[in-house]
mmCIF file of C-alpha atoms in Angstrom:
data_model
loop_
_atom_site.group_PDB
_atom_site.id
_atom_site.type_symbol
_atom_site.label_atom_id
_atom_site.label_comp_id
_atom_site.label_asym_id
_atom_site.label_seq_id
_atom_site.Cartn_x
_atom_site.Cartn_y
_atom_site.Cartn_z
ATOM 1 C CA MET A 225 0.025 0.003 -0.002
ATOM 2 C CA ALA A 226 2.846 2.419 0.795
ATOM 3 C CA ASP A 227 4.468 1.793 -2.566
ATOM 4 C CA GLU A 228 1.142 2.432 -4.357
ATOM 5 C CA ARG A 229 0.615 5.630 -2.392
ATOM 6 C CA THR A 230 4.138 6.860 -3.252
ATOM 7 C CA THR A 231 3.577 6.013 -6.976
ATOM 8 C CA LEU A 232 0.261 7.812 -6.935
ATOM 9 C CA GLU A 233 1.788 10.869 -5.222
ATOM 10 C CA ALA A 234 4.626 10.918 -7.829
ATOM 11 C CA ARG A 235 2.039 10.867 -10.634
ATOM 12 C CA VAL A 236 0.036 13.586 -9.144
ATOM 13 C CA ALA A 237 3.193 15.692 -8.678
ATOM 14 C CA ALA A 238 4.177 15.041 -12.283
ATOM 15 C CA LEU A 239 0.658 15.996 -13.522
ATOM 16 C CA GLU A 240 0.741 19.132 -11.406
ATOM 17 C CA ALA A 241 4.175 19.997 -12.927
ATOM 18 C CA ASP A 242 2.924 19.305 -16.475
ATOM 19 C CA ASN A 243 -0.157 21.372 -15.714
ATOM 20 C CA ALA A 244 1.957 24.249 -14.422
ATOM 21 C CA LYS A 245 4.055 24.134 -17.603
ATOM 22 C CA LEU A 246 0.880 24.183 -19.722
ATOM 23 C CA GLU A 247 -0.532 27.036 -17.756
ATOM 24 C CA ALA A 248 2.778 29.026 -18.128
ATOM 25 C CA ARG A 249 2.811 28.271 -21.866
ATOM 26 C CA ALA A 250 -0.829 29.312 -22.186
ATOM 27 C CA ALA A 251 -0.038 32.523 -20.323
ATOM 28 C CA ARG A 252 2.930 33.207 -22.654
ATOM 29 C CA LEU A 253 0.712 32.557 -25.683
ATOM 30 C CA ALA A 254 -1.993 34.736 -24.345
ATOM 31 C CA GLU A 255 0.578 37.464 -23.697
ATOM 32 C CA GLN A 256 1.896 37.204 -27.275
ATOM 33 C CA ARG A 257 -1.674 37.128 -28.685
ATOM 34 C CA ASN A 258 -2.560 40.221 -26.673
ATOM 35 C CA HIS A 259 0.694 41.830 -27.823
ATOM 36 C CA TYR A 260 0.091 41.066 -31.473
ATOM 37 C CA ARG A 261 -3.579 42.115 -31.099
ATOM 38 C CA TRP A 262 -2.381 45.469 -29.587
ATOM 39 C CA LEU A 263 -0.008 45.954 -32.477
ATOM 40 C CA THR A 264 -2.629 45.201 -35.051
ATOM 41 C CA GLU A 265 -5.268 47.425 -33.449
ATOM 42 C CA HIS A 266 -2.906 50.394 -32.918
ATOM 43 C CA THR A 267 -0.675 50.403 -35.945
ATOM 44 C CA THR A 268 -1.367 53.179 -38.421
ATOM 45 C CA ASP A 269 -0.827 50.650 -41.301
ATOM 46 C CA LEU A 270 -3.845 48.650 -42.431
ATOM 47 C CA ILE A 271 -3.360 44.904 -41.918
ATOM 48 C CA SER A 272 -5.693 42.768 -43.972
ATOM 49 C CA ARG A 273 -6.160 39.214 -45.080
ATOM 50 C CA HIS A 274 -7.687 38.367 -48.442
ATOM 51 C CA ALA A 275 -8.967 35.409 -50.398
ATOM 52 C CA ARG A 276 -7.518 34.709 -53.822
ATOM 53 C CA ASP A 277 -10.139 36.827 -55.527
ATOM 54 C CA GLY A 278 -9.237 39.839 -53.330
ATOM 55 C CA THR A 279 -12.183 39.500 -50.925
ATOM 56 C CA PHE A 280 -11.448 40.823 -47.441
ATOM 57 C CA LEU A 281 -11.338 38.121 -44.810
ATOM 58 C CA TYR A 282 -9.965 40.507 -42.092
ATOM 59 C CA ALA A 283 -9.190 44.221 -41.800
ATOM 60 C CA SER A 284 -7.484 45.948 -38.884
ATOM 61 C CA PRO A 285 -8.963 49.069 -37.180
ATOM 62 C CA ALA A 286 -6.597 51.237 -39.222
ATOM 63 C CA ALA A 287 -9.095 50.932 -42.028
ATOM 64 C CA ARG A 288 -11.137 53.689 -40.452
ATOM 65 C CA GLU A 289 -8.283 56.260 -40.613
ATOM 66 C CA LEU A 290 -6.857 55.030 -43.924
ATOM 67 C CA ILE A 291 -9.918 54.651 -46.114
ATOM 68 C CA GLY A 292 -12.826 55.621 -43.897
ATOM 69 C CA TYR A 293 -14.430 52.120 -43.616
ATOM 70 C CA ALA A 294 -15.276 50.243 -40.446
ATOM 71 C CA PRO A 295 -13.212 46.994 -40.493
ATOM 72 C CA GLU A 296 -16.262 44.786 -40.261
ATOM 73 C CA SER A 297 -17.952 46.533 -43.180
ATOM 74 C CA LEU A 298 -15.096 45.372 -45.514
ATOM 75 C CA ILE A 299 -15.463 41.663 -44.734
ATOM 76 C CA GLY A 300 -16.767 39.955 -47.923
ATOM 77 C CA VAL A 301 -15.964 42.997 -50.144
ATOM 78 C CA SER A 302 -13.437 42.496 -52.941
ATOM 79 C CA ALA A 303 -10.556 44.960 -52.659
ATOM 80 C CA TYR A 304 -10.347 44.894 -56.508
ATOM 81 C CA ASP A 305 -13.766 46.627 -56.670
ATOM 82 C CA LEU A 306 -12.300 49.626 -54.878
ATOM 83 C CA PHE A 307 -9.168 49.935 -57.115
ATOM 84 C CA HIS A 308 -8.857 52.830 -59.519
ATOM 85 C CA PRO A 309 -9.796 51.350 -62.909
ATOM 86 C CA ASP A 310 -6.416 52.240 -64.507
ATOM 87 C CA ASP A 311 -4.459 50.742 -61.708
ATOM 88 C CA LEU A 312 -6.574 47.562 -61.609
ATOM 89 C CA ALA A 313 -5.929 47.118 -65.344
ATOM 90 C CA ASP A 314 -2.149 47.332 -64.717
ATOM 91 C CA LEU A 315 -2.421 44.874 -61.839
ATOM 92 C CA LEU A 316 -4.375 42.274 -63.865
ATOM 93 C CA ALA A 317 -2.000 42.670 -66.783
ATOM 94 C CA LYS A 318 0.950 41.415 -64.774
ATOM 95 C CA SER A 319 2.004 37.828 -64.707
ATOM 96 C CA PRO A 320 0.296 35.590 -62.123
ATOM 97 C CA ARG A 321 3.718 34.350 -61.169
ATOM 98 C CA VAL A 322 4.417 37.707 -59.492
ATOM 99 C CA TYR A 323 1.451 37.288 -57.047
ATOM 100 C CA HIS A 324 0.866 33.560 -56.596
ATOM 101 C CA ARG A 325 4.136 31.801 -57.162
ATOM 102 C CA ASP A 326 6.865 34.168 -55.900
ATOM 103 C CA GLY A 327 4.759 34.871 -52.790
ATOM 104 C CA PHE A 328 6.003 38.348 -51.930
ATOM 105 C CA TYR A 329 5.275 41.563 -53.793
ATOM 106 C CA ARG A 330 4.711 45.291 -53.399
ATOM 107 C CA LEU A 331 2.079 47.452 -55.170
ATOM 108 C CA CYS A 332 1.401 51.171 -55.350
ATOM 109 C CA TYR A 333 -2.130 52.038 -56.473
ATOM 110 C CA ARG A 334 -5.110 54.276 -55.971
ATOM 111 C CA PHE A 335 -7.829 52.976 -53.692
ATOM 112 C CA ARG A 336 -11.297 54.461 -53.358
ATOM 113 C CA ALA A 337 -12.023 55.642 -49.851
ATOM 114 C CA ARG A 338 -15.570 55.598 -48.297
ATOM 115 C CA ASP A 339 -16.200 59.209 -49.165
ATOM 116 C CA GLY A 340 -15.435 58.514 -52.864
ATOM 117 C CA HIS A 341 -12.000 60.127 -53.234
ATOM 118 C CA TYR A 342 -8.935 58.037 -54.131
ATOM 119 C CA VAL A 343 -6.030 57.529 -51.801
ATOM 120 C CA TRP A 344 -2.612 56.401 -52.980
ATOM 121 C CA ILE A 345 -1.852 53.193 -51.139
ATOM 122 C CA GLU A 346 1.390 51.212 -51.013
ATOM 123 C CA THR A 347 0.773 47.507 -50.122
ATOM 124 C CA THR A 348 3.291 44.810 -49.236
ATOM 125 C CA SER A 349 1.766 41.395 -49.606
ATOM 126 C CA ARG A 350 2.647 37.762 -48.735
ATOM 127 C CA THR A 351 0.830 34.830 -50.151
ATOM 128 C CA ARG A 352 0.251 31.647 -48.072
ATOM 129 C CA ARG A 353 -0.090 28.297 -49.788
ATOM 130 C CA ASP A 354 -0.930 24.755 -48.639
ATOM 131 C CA PRO A 355 2.451 23.017 -48.156
ATOM 132 C CA VAL A 356 1.090 19.746 -49.556
ATOM 133 C CA SER A 357 -1.109 20.749 -52.498
ATOM 134 C CA GLY A 358 0.401 24.145 -53.170
ATOM 135 C CA GLU A 359 -3.019 25.687 -53.339
ATOM 136 C CA LEU A 360 -3.232 29.400 -52.524
ATOM 137 C CA LEU A 361 -4.909 29.782 -49.081
ATOM 138 C CA ASP A 362 -4.910 33.520 -48.532
ATOM 139 C CA ILE A 363 -2.932 36.755 -48.922
ATOM 140 C CA LEU A 364 -1.674 38.845 -46.022
ATOM 141 C CA CYS A 365 -1.357 42.577 -46.767
ATOM 142 C CA VAL A 366 0.130 45.546 -44.990
ATOM 143 C CA SER A 367 -0.955 48.840 -46.550
ATOM 144 C CA ARG A 368 -0.103 52.505 -45.851
ATOM 145 C CA ASP A 369 -1.136 55.942 -47.178
ATOM 146 C CA VAL A 370 1.574 57.294 -49.521
ATOM 147 C CA THR A 371 -0.483 60.157 -51.006
ATOM 148 C CA LEU A 372 1.790 62.868 -49.701
ATOM 149 C CA ARG A 373 4.815 61.044 -50.978
ATOM 150 C CA ARG A 374 3.184 60.706 -54.413
ATOM 151 C CA GLN A 375 2.339 64.329 -54.458
ATOM 152 C CA ALA A 376 5.950 65.244 -53.472
ATOM 153 C CA GLU A 377 7.226 63.007 -56.284
ATOM 154 C CA ALA A 378 4.852 64.655 -58.806
ATOM 155 C CA GLN A 379 6.064 68.046 -57.636
ATOM 156 C CA ALA A 380 9.741 66.897 -58.001
ATOM 157 C CA ARG A 381 8.915 65.743 -61.557
ATOM 158 C CA ARG A 382 7.386 69.087 -62.394
ATOM 159 C CA HIS A 383 10.464 70.862 -61.059
ATOM 160 C CA GLN A 384 12.599 68.502 -63.100
ATOM 161 C CA GLU A 385 10.610 69.301 -66.238
ATOM 162 C CA GLN A 386 10.929 73.035 -65.605
ATOM 163 C CA ILE A 387 14.666 72.734 -65.103
ATOM 164 C CA ALA A 388 14.968 70.592 -68.243
ATOM 165 C CA HIS A 389 12.996 73.175 -70.190
ATOM 166 C CA ALA A 390 15.231 75.919 -68.901
ATOM 167 C CA ASN A 391 18.235 73.813 -70.004
ATOM 168 C CA ARG A 392 16.824 73.381 -73.475
ATOM 169 C CA LEU A 393 16.232 77.161 -73.754
ATOM 170 C CA ALA A 394 19.846 77.791 -72.629
ATOM 171 C CA ALA A 395 21.054 75.232 -75.157
ATOM 172 C CA THR A 396 19.020 76.855 -77.829
ATOM 173 C CA GLY A 397 20.580 80.242 -77.010
ATOM 174 C CA GLU A 398 24.041 78.652 -77.334
ATOM 175 C CA LEU A 399 22.886 77.091 -80.601
ATOM 176 C CA ALA A 400 21.890 80.477 -82.082
ATOM 177 C CA SER A 401 24.530 80.292 -84.679
ATOM 178 C CA THR A 402 23.238 76.922 -85.740
ATOM 179 C CA ILE A 403 19.660 78.200 -85.943
ATOM 180 C CA ALA A 404 20.730 81.130 -88.057
ATOM 181 C CA HIS A 405 22.577 78.824 -90.407
ATOM 182 C CA GLU A 406 19.705 76.347 -90.514
ATOM 183 C CA LEU A 407 17.412 79.265 -91.666
ATOM 184 C CA ASN A 408 19.794 81.123 -93.909
ATOM 185 C CA GLN A 409 20.912 78.223 -95.993
ATOM 186 C CA PRO A 410 17.438 77.234 -97.383
ATOM 187 C CA LEU A 411 16.369 80.879 -97.567
ATOM 188 C CA ALA A 412 19.353 81.708 -99.709
ATOM 189 C CA THR A 413 18.600 78.731 -101.942
ATOM 190 C CA ILE A 414 14.959 79.828 -102.278
ATOM 191 C CA ASP A 415 16.150 83.366 -103.185
ATOM 192 C CA THR A 416 18.476 82.016 -105.810
ATOM 193 C CA TYR A 417 15.736 79.926 -107.544
ATOM 194 C CA ALA A 418 13.086 82.675 -107.237
ATOM 195 C CA SER A 419 15.511 85.230 -108.811
ATOM 196 C CA GLY A 420 16.302 82.786 -111.612
ATOM 197 C CA ALA A 421 12.632 82.224 -112.271
ATOM 198 C CA LEU A 422 11.947 86.003 -112.396
ATOM 199 C CA MET A 423 14.907 86.555 -114.749
ATOM 200 C CA ARG A 424 13.535 83.792 -117.055
ATOM 201 C CA LEU A 425 10.112 85.444 -117.033
ATOM 202 C CA GLU A 426 11.563 88.797 -117.870
ATOM 203 C CA ALA A 427 13.642 87.349 -120.713
ATOM 204 C CA ALA A 428 10.741 85.337 -122.234
ATOM 205 C CA PRO A 429 7.329 86.525 -120.925
ATOM 206 C CA ASP A 430 5.453 84.329 -123.306
ATOM 207 C CA ALA A 431 7.401 81.131 -122.555
ATOM 208 C CA PRO A 432 5.270 78.128 -121.410
ATOM 209 C CA ALA A 433 4.741 77.707 -117.702
ATOM 210 C CA ARG A 434 6.412 74.340 -117.761
ATOM 211 C CA ASP A 435 9.758 76.112 -118.270
ATOM 212 C CA LEU A 436 9.452 77.208 -114.596
ATOM 213 C CA ALA A 437 8.772 73.708 -113.294
ATOM 214 C CA LEU A 438 12.416 73.105 -112.165
ATOM 215 C CA PRO A 439 12.931 76.340 -110.134
ATOM 216 C CA LEU A 440 9.467 76.115 -108.594
ATOM 217 C CA THR A 441 10.084 72.462 -107.644
ATOM 218 C CA ARG A 442 13.368 73.346 -106.001
ATOM 219 C CA ILE A 443 11.713 76.273 -104.115
ATOM 220 C CA HIS A 444 9.005 73.801 -102.967
ATOM 221 C CA GLU A 445 11.635 71.366 -101.681
ATOM 222 C CA GLN A 446 13.565 74.041 -99.889
ATOM 223 C CA VAL A 447 10.429 75.401 -98.205
ATOM 224 C CA GLY A 448 9.636 71.863 -97.015
ATOM 225 C CA ASP A 449 13.143 71.454 -95.704
ATOM 226 C CA LEU A 450 12.990 74.781 -93.973
ATOM 227 C CA ALA A 451 9.632 73.863 -92.327
ATOM 228 C CA GLU A 452 11.168 70.604 -91.074
ATOM 229 C CA ARG A 453 14.197 72.359 -89.546
ATOM 230 C CA LEU A 454 11.950 74.898 -87.835
ATOM 231 C CA ARG A 455 9.813 72.063 -86.546
ATOM 232 C CA LEU A 456 12.861 70.388 -85.025
ATOM 233 C CA ILE A 457 13.959 73.523 -83.343
ATOM 234 C CA ARG A 458 10.381 74.266 -82.013
ATOM 235 C CA THR A 459 10.063 70.741 -80.764
ATOM 236 C CA PHE A 460 13.366 70.950 -78.949
ATOM 237 C CA VAL A 461 12.477 74.031 -77.026
ATOM 238 C CA ARG A 462 8.910 73.117 -76.157
ATOM 239 C CA ARG A 463 7.936 72.412 -72.620
ATOM 240 C CA GLY A 464 6.343 69.181 -71.645
ATOM 241 C CA GLU A 465 6.419 66.234 -69.237
ATOM 242 C CA THR A 466 8.376 63.073 -69.939
ATOM 243 C CA ARG A 467 6.188 60.584 -71.701
ATOM 244 C CA CYS A 468 7.846 57.242 -72.536
ATOM 245 C CA THR A 469 6.839 55.327 -75.671
ATOM 246 C CA PRO A 470 8.532 52.777 -77.950
ATOM 247 C CA LEU A 471 10.893 54.666 -80.281
ATOM 248 C CA ALA A 472 13.769 54.079 -82.608
ATOM 249 C CA PHE A 473 17.084 55.174 -81.016
ATOM 250 C CA ALA A 474 18.404 56.268 -84.429
ATOM 251 C CA THR A 475 15.579 58.740 -84.785
ATOM 252 C CA ALA A 476 16.658 60.547 -81.610
ATOM 253 C CA VAL A 477 20.257 60.477 -82.667
ATOM 254 C CA ASP A 478 19.288 61.981 -86.091
ATOM 255 C CA GLY A 479 17.464 64.891 -84.411
ATOM 256 C CA ALA A 480 20.335 65.615 -82.013
ATOM 257 C CA VAL A 481 22.934 65.433 -84.828
ATOM 258 C CA ARG A 482 20.913 67.847 -86.966
ATOM 259 C CA LEU A 483 20.820 70.362 -84.132
ATOM 260 C CA CYS A 484 24.513 70.135 -83.366
ATOM 261 C CA ASP A 485 25.968 69.428 -86.827
ATOM 262 C CA TRP A 486 26.726 73.011 -87.743
ATOM 263 C CA GLN A 487 28.639 73.660 -84.564
ATOM 264 C CA PHE A 488 30.760 70.501 -85.160
ATOM 265 C CA ARG A 489 31.512 71.559 -88.773
ATOM 266 C CA GLN A 490 32.365 75.058 -87.591
ATOM 267 C CA ALA A 491 34.811 73.619 -85.024
ATOM 268 C CA GLY A 492 36.382 71.165 -87.515
ATOM 269 C CA VAL A 493 35.311 68.153 -85.430
ATOM 270 C CA ARG A 494 33.939 65.115 -87.240
ATOM 271 C CA LEU A 495 30.762 63.618 -85.879
ATOM 272 C CA THR A 496 30.607 59.866 -86.660
ATOM 273 C CA LEU A 497 27.830 57.333 -86.063
ATOM 274 C CA ASP A 498 28.268 53.595 -85.360
ATOM 275 C CA LEU A 499 24.622 52.372 -85.280
ATOM 276 C CA PRO A 500 23.643 48.931 -86.513
ATOM 277 C CA ASP A 501 20.611 48.752 -88.776
ATOM 278 C CA ASP A 502 18.902 46.167 -86.587
ATOM 279 C CA LEU A 503 18.881 48.088 -83.372
ATOM 280 C CA PRO A 504 15.709 47.271 -81.310
ATOM 281 C CA ARG A 505 13.267 49.945 -80.232
ATOM 282 C CA VAL A 506 13.776 51.437 -76.807
ATOM 283 C CA HIS A 507 11.442 52.689 -74.072
ATOM 284 C CA GLY A 508 11.913 56.459 -73.757
ATOM 285 C CA ASP A 509 10.626 59.965 -74.431
ATOM 286 C CA PRO A 510 11.785 61.206 -77.877
ATOM 287 C CA LEU A 511 12.334 64.768 -76.744
ATOM 288 C CA ALA A 512 14.063 63.823 -73.474
ATOM 289 C CA LEU A 513 16.354 61.372 -75.223
ATOM 290 C CA GLU A 514 17.153 63.957 -77.864
ATOM 291 C CA GLN A 515 18.014 66.407 -75.167
ATOM 292 C CA VAL A 516 20.288 63.910 -73.437
ATOM 293 C CA LEU A 517 22.181 63.333 -76.668
ATOM 294 C CA VAL A 518 22.435 67.112 -77.406
ATOM 295 C CA ASN A 519 23.831 67.688 -73.955
ATOM 296 C CA LEU A 520 26.419 64.880 -74.381
ATOM 297 C CA LEU A 521 27.365 66.022 -77.836
ATOM 298 C CA ARG A 522 27.891 69.631 -76.776
ATOM 299 C CA ASN A 523 29.915 68.397 -73.802
ATOM 300 C CA ALA A 524 32.035 66.343 -76.145
ATOM 301 C CA LEU A 525 32.460 69.280 -78.547
ATOM 302 C CA ASP A 526 33.655 71.530 -75.676
ATOM 303 C CA ALA A 527 36.122 68.923 -74.622
ATOM 304 C CA SER A 528 37.399 68.553 -78.228
ATOM 305 C CA ARG A 529 37.838 72.302 -78.739
ATOM 306 C CA GLU A 530 40.141 72.450 -75.762
ATOM 307 C CA CYS A 531 42.452 69.586 -76.960
ATOM 308 C CA LEU A 532 44.765 69.761 -79.957
ATOM 309 C CA GLY A 533 44.282 66.687 -82.137
ATOM 310 C CA ALA A 534 40.818 65.960 -80.945
ATOM 311 C CA GLU A 535 39.210 65.534 -84.383
ATOM 312 C CA ARG A 536 36.276 63.135 -83.844
ATOM 313 C CA VAL A 537 33.260 62.452 -81.561
ATOM 314 C CA THR A 538 31.598 59.041 -82.043
ATOM 315 C CA ILE A 539 28.057 57.896 -81.079
ATOM 316 C CA SER A 540 27.712 54.151 -80.935
ATOM 317 C CA ALA A 541 24.950 51.798 -79.713
ATOM 318 C CA ARG A 542 24.558 48.083 -79.161
ATOM 319 C CA ARG A 543 21.993 45.762 -77.671
ATOM 320 C CA GLN A 544 23.070 44.378 -74.349
ATOM 321 C CA GLY A 545 21.323 41.170 -73.272
ATOM 322 C CA GLN A 546 17.606 40.652 -73.622
ATOM 323 C CA ARG A 547 16.395 43.901 -72.018
ATOM 324 C CA GLU A 548 18.786 46.702 -72.553
ATOM 325 C CA LEU A 549 20.368 48.951 -75.178
ATOM 326 C CA ILE A 550 23.580 50.727 -74.303
ATOM 327 C CA PHE A 551 24.845 53.774 -76.170
ATOM 328 C CA ARG A 552 28.121 55.682 -75.899
ATOM 329 C CA VAL A 553 29.383 59.177 -76.762
ATOM 330 C CA HIS A 554 33.151 59.194 -77.085
ATOM 331 C CA ASP A 555 35.381 62.226 -77.636
ATOM 332 C CA GLN A 556 39.166 62.531 -78.027
ATOM 333 C CA GLY A 557 39.576 65.324 -75.569
ATOM 334 C CA ALA A 558 41.918 65.566 -72.565
ATOM 335 C CA GLY A 559 39.625 63.692 -70.260
ATOM 336 C CA VAL A 560 38.129 64.558 -66.866
ATOM 337 C CA SER A 561 40.392 65.418 -63.933
ATOM 338 C CA VAL A 562 40.220 63.303 -60.846
ATOM 339 C CA ALA A 563 38.914 66.208 -58.805
ATOM 340 C CA ALA A 564 36.091 66.844 -61.286
ATOM 341 C CA ARG A 565 34.866 63.286 -61.524
ATOM 342 C CA GLU A 566 33.142 63.192 -58.219
ATOM 343 C CA ARG A 567 30.969 66.264 -58.978
ATOM 344 C CA LEU A 568 30.585 65.606 -62.709
ATOM 345 C CA PHE A 569 26.852 65.077 -62.476
ATOM 346 C CA THR A 570 26.243 67.623 -59.757
ATOM 347 C CA PRO A 571 24.005 70.545 -60.716
ATOM 348 C CA PHE A 572 25.742 73.904 -61.334
ATOM 349 C CA HIS A 573 29.205 72.212 -61.365
ATOM 350 C CA THR A 574 31.120 73.268 -64.501
ATOM 351 C CA THR A 575 34.629 73.718 -65.660
ATOM 352 C CA ARG A 576 33.682 76.248 -68.388
ATOM 353 C CA GLU A 577 33.590 79.943 -67.586
ATOM 354 C CA ASP A 578 30.367 80.462 -69.507
ATOM 355 C CA GLY A 579 28.815 77.108 -68.583
ATOM 356 C CA LEU A 580 25.619 76.633 -66.460
ATOM 357 C CA GLY A 581 26.754 73.304 -65.044
ATOM 358 C CA MET A 582 23.353 71.698 -65.758
ATOM 359 C CA GLY A 583 23.934 69.682 -68.953
ATOM 360 C CA LEU A 584 25.200 66.443 -67.467
ATOM 361 C CA ALA A 585 22.964 66.695 -64.356
ATOM 362 C CA ILE A 586 19.883 67.068 -66.563
ATOM 363 C CA ALA A 587 21.002 64.339 -68.931
ATOM 364 C CA ARG A 588 21.394 61.841 -66.002
ATOM 365 C CA SER A 589 18.001 62.895 -64.427
ATOM 366 C CA LEU A 590 16.209 62.444 -67.796
ATOM 367 C CA MET A 591 17.809 59.020 -68.275
ATOM 368 C CA GLU A 592 16.666 57.906 -64.853
ATOM 369 C CA ALA A 593 13.141 59.309 -65.545
ATOM 370 C CA MET A 594 13.086 56.970 -68.567
ATOM 371 C CA GLY A 595 14.069 53.971 -66.484
ATOM 372 C CA GLY A 596 17.741 54.015 -67.688
ATOM 373 C CA GLY A 597 21.008 55.375 -66.535
ATOM 374 C CA LEU A 598 23.998 57.470 -67.488
ATOM 375 C CA VAL A 599 27.560 57.030 -66.191
ATOM 376 C CA LEU A 600 31.086 58.187 -66.971
ATOM 377 C CA ALA A 601 32.467 54.895 -68.253
ATOM 378 C CA ARG A 602 36.018 55.913 -69.037
ATOM 379 C CA THR A 603 38.268 58.961 -69.137
ATOM 380 C CA GLY A 604 41.923 59.451 -69.790
ATOM 381 C CA ASP A 605 44.475 60.427 -72.375
ATOM 382 C CA ASP A 606 42.359 58.943 -75.155
ATOM 383 C CA GLY A 607 39.317 61.090 -74.289
ATOM 384 C CA THR A 608 36.121 60.625 -72.352
ATOM 385 C CA LEU A 609 33.388 58.028 -72.830
ATOM 386 C CA PHE A 610 29.885 58.427 -71.484
ATOM 387 C CA GLN A 611 27.634 55.438 -71.484
ATOM 388 C CA GLY A 612 23.873 55.397 -71.328
ATOM 389 C CA THR A 613 21.476 52.462 -70.724
ATOM 390 C CA LEU A 614 17.867 52.301 -71.970
ATOM 391 C CA ARG A 615 15.254 49.622 -71.520
ATOM 392 C CA LEU A 616 14.081 47.849 -74.714
ATOM 393 C CA ALA A 617 10.523 48.470 -75.653
ATOM 394 C CA ASP A 618 10.026 44.891 -76.779
ATOM 395 C CA PRO A 619 12.294 42.695 -74.611
ATOM 396 C CA ASP A 620 12.555 38.985 -75.462
#
């Protein structure tokens, strides 16, 4: 009997110890649960859980402050129904792999608040899948209001466009001799043909009209050429926001070369092109890309003028991989000093007495606005090489 009592007491003691452990564990779990609940209920970010079709399964109290909805009123509502139509179209156009296979993604979109206005929301999401079947179970989202940030970014873009426009106007002022030449050359040709036609009329008033066909045709051609040159100049100085579209890189090069060609010929510097015929289209803004090239060409010309024996500036381009095109502007100048390299793309930094110091800074900003980049690739005794990168419009 004594042995049985001892065994029973030991079992009771063991059960009491196990129970104490379970109670301590339950207390820790309750504490953690209360902690996470406090975080969820007091965070300014909206925490939500969604079914595969976007339906709200849970929404934290931050929904009231963020979008004006009571959390319980969102249950059963599809978040996609509250997306701005344009942003929803962009979302649905993306590959499902981004959302359901990779498991982690971030979106920035406009979401309709309860009062009807749209709020810019940034959402970080994590998908949860069944470990056995791989079936999507739900999506956990953390969302925050980024309206002020988007407004600041839009304001910064507007300032960038204003600075870029001022830079184009300054470049146009420096290209005044080019503009005068572009206008005088066709006007002189028109004057020559018009004078010849008048002299022919005076010499033979009764001659058939077909005798004037050649000079009139030449005048017509020169007027068309003059109109095209004026259009290029007017387009270059116009003000507008960066709008990226698929475009041929060679077209932007042609526009930039036509704007700078007279200055190069005047300085005795040869401008050569190394552009394959099968270059793919790039994603960019035609005017912005043309401005980048004009800034780089004028920079290269300045470097060439200051160096004896610098006779050529080369523009080249090649496809790089499946998604990018790289282009280079290479001069034969003296290169960039070590001290100047660190501030090369800094606004208002210039080594020229009459320079504004905005050309390279604007060029890099415009390239980044188009999703590309611009770097100083090489500089030394053999000149300076700037390299730009653009996204392909039709990547493989």
